[in-house]
CSV table of C-alpha atoms in Angstrom, one decimal:
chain,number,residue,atom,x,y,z
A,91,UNK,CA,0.0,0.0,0.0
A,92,UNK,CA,1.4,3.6,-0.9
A,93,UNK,CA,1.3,5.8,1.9
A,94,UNK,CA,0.4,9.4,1.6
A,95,UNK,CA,3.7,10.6,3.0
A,96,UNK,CA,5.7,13.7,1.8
A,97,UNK,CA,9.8,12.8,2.7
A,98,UNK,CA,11.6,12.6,6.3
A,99,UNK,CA,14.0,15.7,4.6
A,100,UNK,CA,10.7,17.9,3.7
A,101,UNK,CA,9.7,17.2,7.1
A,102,UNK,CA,12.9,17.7,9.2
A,103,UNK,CA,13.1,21.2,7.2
A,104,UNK,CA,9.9,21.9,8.1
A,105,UNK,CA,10.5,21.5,12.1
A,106,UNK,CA,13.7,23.2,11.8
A,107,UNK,CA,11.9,26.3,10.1
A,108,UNK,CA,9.5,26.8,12.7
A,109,UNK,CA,11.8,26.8,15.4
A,110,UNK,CA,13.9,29.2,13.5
A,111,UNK,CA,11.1,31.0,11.9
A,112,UNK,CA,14.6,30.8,9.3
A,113,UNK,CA,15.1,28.8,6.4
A,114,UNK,CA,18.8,30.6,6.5
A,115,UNK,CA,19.0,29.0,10.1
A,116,UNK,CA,17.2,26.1,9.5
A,117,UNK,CA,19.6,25.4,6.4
A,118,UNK,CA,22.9,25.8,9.0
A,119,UNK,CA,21.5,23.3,11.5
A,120,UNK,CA,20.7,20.5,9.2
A,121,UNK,CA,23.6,21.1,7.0
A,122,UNK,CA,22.0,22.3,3.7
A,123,UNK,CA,21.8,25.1,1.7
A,124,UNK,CA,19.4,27.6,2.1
A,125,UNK,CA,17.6,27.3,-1.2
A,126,UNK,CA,17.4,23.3,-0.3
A,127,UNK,CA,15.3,24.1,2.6
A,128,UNK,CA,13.4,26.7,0.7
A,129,UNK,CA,12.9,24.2,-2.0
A,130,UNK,CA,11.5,21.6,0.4
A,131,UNK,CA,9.2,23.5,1.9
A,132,UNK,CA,7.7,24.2,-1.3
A,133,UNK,CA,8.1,20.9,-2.1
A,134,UNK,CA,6.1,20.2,1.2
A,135,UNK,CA,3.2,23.0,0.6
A,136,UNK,CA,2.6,21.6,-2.9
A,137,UNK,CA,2.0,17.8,-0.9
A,138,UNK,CA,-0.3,19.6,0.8
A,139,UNK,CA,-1.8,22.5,-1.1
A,140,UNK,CA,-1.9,24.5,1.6
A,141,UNK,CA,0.4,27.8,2.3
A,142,UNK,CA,2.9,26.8,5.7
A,143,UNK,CA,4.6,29.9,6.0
A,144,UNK,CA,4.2,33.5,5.3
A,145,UNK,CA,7.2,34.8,3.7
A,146,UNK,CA,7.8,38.7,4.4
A,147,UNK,CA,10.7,40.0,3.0
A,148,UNK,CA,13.0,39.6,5.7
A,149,UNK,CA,11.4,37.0,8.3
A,150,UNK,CA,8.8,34.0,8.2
A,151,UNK,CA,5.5,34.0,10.0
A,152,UNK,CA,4.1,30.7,10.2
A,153,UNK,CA,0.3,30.4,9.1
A,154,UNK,CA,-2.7,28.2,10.9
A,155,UNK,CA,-2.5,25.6,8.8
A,156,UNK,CA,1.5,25.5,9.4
A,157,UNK,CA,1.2,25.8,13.4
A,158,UNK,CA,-1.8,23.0,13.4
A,159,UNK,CA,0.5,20.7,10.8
A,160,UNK,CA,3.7,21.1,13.1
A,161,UNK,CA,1.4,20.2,16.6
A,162,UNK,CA,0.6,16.7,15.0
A,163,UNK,CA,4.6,16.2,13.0
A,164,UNK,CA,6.5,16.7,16.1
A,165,UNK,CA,5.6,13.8,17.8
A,166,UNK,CA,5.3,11.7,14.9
A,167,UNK,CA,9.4,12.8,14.3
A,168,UNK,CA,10.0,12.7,17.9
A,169,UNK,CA,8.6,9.0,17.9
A,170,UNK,CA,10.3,8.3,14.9
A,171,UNK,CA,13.8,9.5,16.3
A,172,UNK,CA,13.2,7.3,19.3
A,173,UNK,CA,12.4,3.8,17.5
A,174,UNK,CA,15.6,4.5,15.8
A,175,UNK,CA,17.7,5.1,18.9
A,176,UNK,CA,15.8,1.9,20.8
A,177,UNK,CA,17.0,0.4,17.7
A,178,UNK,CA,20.4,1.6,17.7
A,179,UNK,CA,20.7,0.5,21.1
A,180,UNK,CA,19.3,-2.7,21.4
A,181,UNK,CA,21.3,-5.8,21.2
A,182,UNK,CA,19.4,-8.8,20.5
A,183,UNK,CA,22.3,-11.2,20.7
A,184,UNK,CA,23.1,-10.4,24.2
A,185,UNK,CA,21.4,-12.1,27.2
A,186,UNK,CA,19.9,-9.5,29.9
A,187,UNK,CA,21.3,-9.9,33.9
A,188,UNK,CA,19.1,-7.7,35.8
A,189,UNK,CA,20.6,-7.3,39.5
A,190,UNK,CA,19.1,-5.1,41.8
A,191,UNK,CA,21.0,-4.0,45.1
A,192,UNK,CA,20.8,-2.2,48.2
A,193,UNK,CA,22.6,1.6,46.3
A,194,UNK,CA,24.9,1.7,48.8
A,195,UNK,CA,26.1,-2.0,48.9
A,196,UNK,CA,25.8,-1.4,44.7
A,197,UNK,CA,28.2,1.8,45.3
A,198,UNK,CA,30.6,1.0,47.3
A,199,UNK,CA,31.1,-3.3,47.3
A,200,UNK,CA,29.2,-3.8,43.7
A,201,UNK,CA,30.5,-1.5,41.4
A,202,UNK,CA,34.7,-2.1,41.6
A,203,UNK,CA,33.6,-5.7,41.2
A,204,UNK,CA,31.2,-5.3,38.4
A,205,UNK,CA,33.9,-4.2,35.7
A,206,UNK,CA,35.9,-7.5,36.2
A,207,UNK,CA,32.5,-9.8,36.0
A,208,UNK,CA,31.5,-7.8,32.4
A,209,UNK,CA,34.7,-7.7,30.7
A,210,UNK,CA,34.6,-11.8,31.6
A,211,UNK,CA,31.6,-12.0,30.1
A,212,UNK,CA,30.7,-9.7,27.6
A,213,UNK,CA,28.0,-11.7,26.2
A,214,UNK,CA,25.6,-10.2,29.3
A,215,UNK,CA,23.9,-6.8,28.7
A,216,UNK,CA,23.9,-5.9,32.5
A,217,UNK,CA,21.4,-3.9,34.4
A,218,UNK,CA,21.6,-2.4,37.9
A,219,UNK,CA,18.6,-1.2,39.7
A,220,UNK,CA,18.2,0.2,43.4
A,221,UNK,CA,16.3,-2.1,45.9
A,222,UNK,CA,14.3,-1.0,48.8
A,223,UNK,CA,12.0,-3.8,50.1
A,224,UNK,CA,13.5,-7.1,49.2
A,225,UNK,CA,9.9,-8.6,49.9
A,226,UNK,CA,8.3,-6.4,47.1
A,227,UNK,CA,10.8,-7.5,44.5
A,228,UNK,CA,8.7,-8.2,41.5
A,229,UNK,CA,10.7,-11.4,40.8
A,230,UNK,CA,9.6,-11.5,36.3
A,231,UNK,CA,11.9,-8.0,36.4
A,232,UNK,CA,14.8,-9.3,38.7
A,233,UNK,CA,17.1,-12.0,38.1
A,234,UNK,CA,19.4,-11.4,41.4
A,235,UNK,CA,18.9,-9.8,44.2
A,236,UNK,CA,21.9,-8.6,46.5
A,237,UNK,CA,20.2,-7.7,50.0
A,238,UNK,CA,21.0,-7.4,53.8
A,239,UNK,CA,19.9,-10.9,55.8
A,240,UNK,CA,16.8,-9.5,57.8
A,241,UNK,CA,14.9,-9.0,54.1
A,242,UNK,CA,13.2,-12.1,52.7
A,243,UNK,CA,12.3,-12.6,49.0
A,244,UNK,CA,9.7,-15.1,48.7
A,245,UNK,CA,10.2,-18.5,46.7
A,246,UNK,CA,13.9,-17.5,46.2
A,247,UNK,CA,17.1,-19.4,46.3
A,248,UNK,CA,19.3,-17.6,49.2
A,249,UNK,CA,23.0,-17.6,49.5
A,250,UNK,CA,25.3,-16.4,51.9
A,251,UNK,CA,27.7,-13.8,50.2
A,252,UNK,CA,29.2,-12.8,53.9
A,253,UNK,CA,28.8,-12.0,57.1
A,254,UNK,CA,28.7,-8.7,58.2
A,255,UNK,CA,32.0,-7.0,60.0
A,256,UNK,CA,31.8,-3.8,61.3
A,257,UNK,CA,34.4,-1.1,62.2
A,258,UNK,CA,34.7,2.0,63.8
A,259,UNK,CA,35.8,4.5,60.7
A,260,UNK,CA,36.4,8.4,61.4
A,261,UNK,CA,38.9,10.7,58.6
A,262,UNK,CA,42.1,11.5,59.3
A,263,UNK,CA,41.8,15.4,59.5
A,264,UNK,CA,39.3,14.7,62.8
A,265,UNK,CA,42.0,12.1,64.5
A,266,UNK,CA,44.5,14.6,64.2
A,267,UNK,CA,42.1,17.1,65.9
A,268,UNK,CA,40.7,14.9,68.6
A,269,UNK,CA,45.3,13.6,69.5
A,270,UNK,CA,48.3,14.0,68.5
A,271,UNK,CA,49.0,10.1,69.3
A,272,UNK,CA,50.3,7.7,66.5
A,273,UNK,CA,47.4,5.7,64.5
A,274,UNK,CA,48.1,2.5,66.6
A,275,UNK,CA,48.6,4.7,69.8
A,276,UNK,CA,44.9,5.2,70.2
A,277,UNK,CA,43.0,2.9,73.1
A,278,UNK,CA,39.5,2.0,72.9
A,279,UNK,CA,38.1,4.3,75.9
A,280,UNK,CA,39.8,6.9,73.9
A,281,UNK,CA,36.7,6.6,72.0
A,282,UNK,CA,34.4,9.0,74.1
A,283,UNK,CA,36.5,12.1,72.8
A,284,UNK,CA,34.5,11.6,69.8
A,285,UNK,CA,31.2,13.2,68.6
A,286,UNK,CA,28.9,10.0,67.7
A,287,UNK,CA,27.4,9.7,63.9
A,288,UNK,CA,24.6,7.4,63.9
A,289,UNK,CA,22.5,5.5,61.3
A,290,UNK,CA,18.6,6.1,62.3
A,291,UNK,CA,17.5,2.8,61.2
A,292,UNK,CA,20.4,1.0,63.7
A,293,UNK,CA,20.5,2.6,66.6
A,294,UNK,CA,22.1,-0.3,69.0
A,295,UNK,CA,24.8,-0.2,66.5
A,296,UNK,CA,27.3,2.1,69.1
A,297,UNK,CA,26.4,-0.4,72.2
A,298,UNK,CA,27.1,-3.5,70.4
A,299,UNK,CA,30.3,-2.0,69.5
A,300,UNK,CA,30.8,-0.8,73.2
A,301,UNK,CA,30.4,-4.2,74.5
A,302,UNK,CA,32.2,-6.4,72.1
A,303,UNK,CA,35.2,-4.0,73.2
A,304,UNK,CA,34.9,-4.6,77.1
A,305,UNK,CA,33.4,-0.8,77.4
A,306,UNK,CA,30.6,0.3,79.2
A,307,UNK,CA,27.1,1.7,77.4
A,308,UNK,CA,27.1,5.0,77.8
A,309,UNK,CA,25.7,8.4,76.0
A,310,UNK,CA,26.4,8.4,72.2
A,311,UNK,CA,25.0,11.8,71.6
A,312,UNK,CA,25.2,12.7,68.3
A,313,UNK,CA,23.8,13.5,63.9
A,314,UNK,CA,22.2,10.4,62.8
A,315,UNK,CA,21.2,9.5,58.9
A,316,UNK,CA,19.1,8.1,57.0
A,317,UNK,CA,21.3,5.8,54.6
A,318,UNK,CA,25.0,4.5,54.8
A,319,UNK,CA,26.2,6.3,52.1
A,320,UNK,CA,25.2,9.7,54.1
A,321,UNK,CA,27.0,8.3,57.0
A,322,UNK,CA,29.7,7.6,55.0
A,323,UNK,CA,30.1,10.8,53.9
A,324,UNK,CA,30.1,12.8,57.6
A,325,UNK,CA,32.1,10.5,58.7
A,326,UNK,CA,34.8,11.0,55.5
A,327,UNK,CA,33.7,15.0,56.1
A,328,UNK,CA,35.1,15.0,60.0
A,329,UNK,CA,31.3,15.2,61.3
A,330,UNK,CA,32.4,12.4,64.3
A,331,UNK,CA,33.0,8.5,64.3
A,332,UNK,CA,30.9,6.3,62.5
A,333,UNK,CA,30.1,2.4,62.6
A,334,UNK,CA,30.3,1.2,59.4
A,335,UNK,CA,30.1,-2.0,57.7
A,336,UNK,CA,33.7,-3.6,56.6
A,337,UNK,CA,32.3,-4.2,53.0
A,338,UNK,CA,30.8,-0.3,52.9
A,339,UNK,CA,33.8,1.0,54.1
A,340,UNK,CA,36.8,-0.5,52.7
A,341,UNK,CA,37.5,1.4,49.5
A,342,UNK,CA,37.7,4.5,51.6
A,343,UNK,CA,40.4,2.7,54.3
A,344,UNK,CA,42.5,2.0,51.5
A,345,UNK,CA,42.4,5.6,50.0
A,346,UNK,CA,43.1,7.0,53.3
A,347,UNK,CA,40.0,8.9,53.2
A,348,UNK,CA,38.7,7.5,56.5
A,349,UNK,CA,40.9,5.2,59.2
A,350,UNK,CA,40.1,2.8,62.3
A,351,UNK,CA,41.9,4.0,65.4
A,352,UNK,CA,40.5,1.1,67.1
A,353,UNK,CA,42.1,-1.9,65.4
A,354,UNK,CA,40.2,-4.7,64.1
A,355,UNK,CA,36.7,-5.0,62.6
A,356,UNK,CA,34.7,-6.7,64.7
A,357,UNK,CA,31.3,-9.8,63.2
A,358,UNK,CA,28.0,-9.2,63.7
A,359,UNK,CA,24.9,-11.7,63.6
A,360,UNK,CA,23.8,-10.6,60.3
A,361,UNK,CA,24.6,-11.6,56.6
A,362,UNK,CA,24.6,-10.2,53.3
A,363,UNK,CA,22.5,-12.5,50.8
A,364,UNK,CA,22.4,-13.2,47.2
A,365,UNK,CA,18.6,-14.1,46.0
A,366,UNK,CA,17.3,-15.3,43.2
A,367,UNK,CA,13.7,-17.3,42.0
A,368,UNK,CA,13.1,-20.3,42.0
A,369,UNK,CA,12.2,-21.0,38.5
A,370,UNK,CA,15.1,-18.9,37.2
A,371,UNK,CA,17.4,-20.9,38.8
A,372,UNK,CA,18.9,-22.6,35.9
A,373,UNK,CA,19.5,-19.5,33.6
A,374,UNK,CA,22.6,-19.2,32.0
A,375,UNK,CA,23.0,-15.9,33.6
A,376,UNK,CA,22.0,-16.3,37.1
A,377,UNK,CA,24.2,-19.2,36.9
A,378,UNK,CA,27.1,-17.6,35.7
A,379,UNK,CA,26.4,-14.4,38.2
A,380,UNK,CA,26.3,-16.9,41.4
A,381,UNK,CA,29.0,-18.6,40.7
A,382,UNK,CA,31.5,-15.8,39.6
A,383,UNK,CA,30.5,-13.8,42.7
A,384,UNK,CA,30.2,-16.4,45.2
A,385,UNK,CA,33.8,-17.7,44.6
A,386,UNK,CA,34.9,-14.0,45.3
């Protein structure tokens, strides 16, 4: 069937010469000559018998016909433009691994690992997204899910990926501040010279940490946050001492950007999980994903 279409160049003229109420501008941006674009636009009115543009001797005015044609082309070129990028972008040979994470475990643990696992398998189109709620996962959008212990996916294959370590992390700039004592000068009751930074959602985080070090509970006073990378951030910033988990942390102990006056990191009861459903247990990808990261 022959469709009543004028041509994608008389049409891209036409947008470009409303926008620029210029066919001399219109011409620069799409890289023809002016008379071109003039030329298609007549081109274009004869398609249509109908007048698009006024033309005054030094300016174009467009007319009704030309403002209610451009309303409906737009988004017919606008829709166009995008099928072709989609189809630009896609990549039909490649298999999709959709992960979603906890952002700050994705950040900070995910991420420098992530690289390695893609250029090892570059037949995987990988996709990241954010996880809040493990137990709202919709599991036909997810293949993994990489989530703290307490959250439970339903109908899902669970494996450990580690236990949870935690450590005491502040920045340099506030240890030199607080003493002028040599990194592994520093005692553990030396601890109370320190403002207290605090994540909202784990507040006995500071008196488990008292306690596995042989201290007393006492006041811990201080800013609390919402997320870990927040914390993470005051902490790096000087703010006070934080407790931070091992795996959260690390990248900035080995920068320098924050250090552990007190020594060791010290296990907690919880876990950090890698989750997947049941009935995508056997994909190629999953497969590949669990395996690769489990043996890290």
């Amino acid at each position: 069937m022959r469709r009543y279409i004028p041509s994608s160049t008389a049409l891209k003229c036409f947008e470009a010469s409303v926008r620029h109420l210029s066919f001399t501008k219109a011409a620069e941006e799409l890289h023809l000559t002016q008379s071109a674009v003039s030329r298609q636009i007549r081109n274009l009115e004869e398609f249509l018998s109908r007048d698009l543009f006024i033309r005054l001797n030094k300016r174009l005015v467009l007319t009704g016909t030309g403002a209610a044609y451009y309303k409906e082309v737009v988004p017919l070129l606008d829709g166009m433009e995008n099928a072709c990028l989609r189809m630009l972008h896609r990549e039909d040979e490649k298999t999709t691994l959709t992960i979603s994470a906890l952002p700050t475990l994705a950040s900070y643990w995910l991420m420098p690992r992530l690289a390695k696992f893609q250029l090892a398998n570059p037949q995987f189109q990988i996709k990241v997204r954010s996880l809040d709620d493990a137990a709202k996962v919709d599991p036909e959008s997810i293949d993994i899910i990489l989530h703290y212990g307490g959250d439970h996916w339903p109908r899902a294959i669970s494996h450990q990926l580690m236990r949870e370590h935690v450590v005491a992390v502040c920045s340099p700039a506030l240890l030199a501040r607080i003493g002028d004592k040599a990194i592994d000068e520093w005692q553990v009751d030396d601890v109370t010279r320190f403002s207290f930074l605090h994540l909202s959602s784990r507040i006995n985080a500071w008196p488990d940490w008292m306690v596995s070090q042989g201290l007393e509970s006492g006041s811990f006073a201080g800013a609390s946050f919402a997320h870990f990378h927040m914390l993470l951030e005051a902490a790096k910033n000087g703010m006070g001492i934080a407790i931070m988990p091992t795996i959260l942390a690390e990248r900035s102990l080995q920068t320098g950007e924050l250090v552990a006056p007190f020594g060791q990191a010290v296990a907690t009861p919880h876990e950090y999980l890698l989750s997947y459903p049941v009935d995508k247990a056997d994909l190629e990808q999953v497969v590949i994903f669990r395996d690769w990261l489990l043996a890290k």
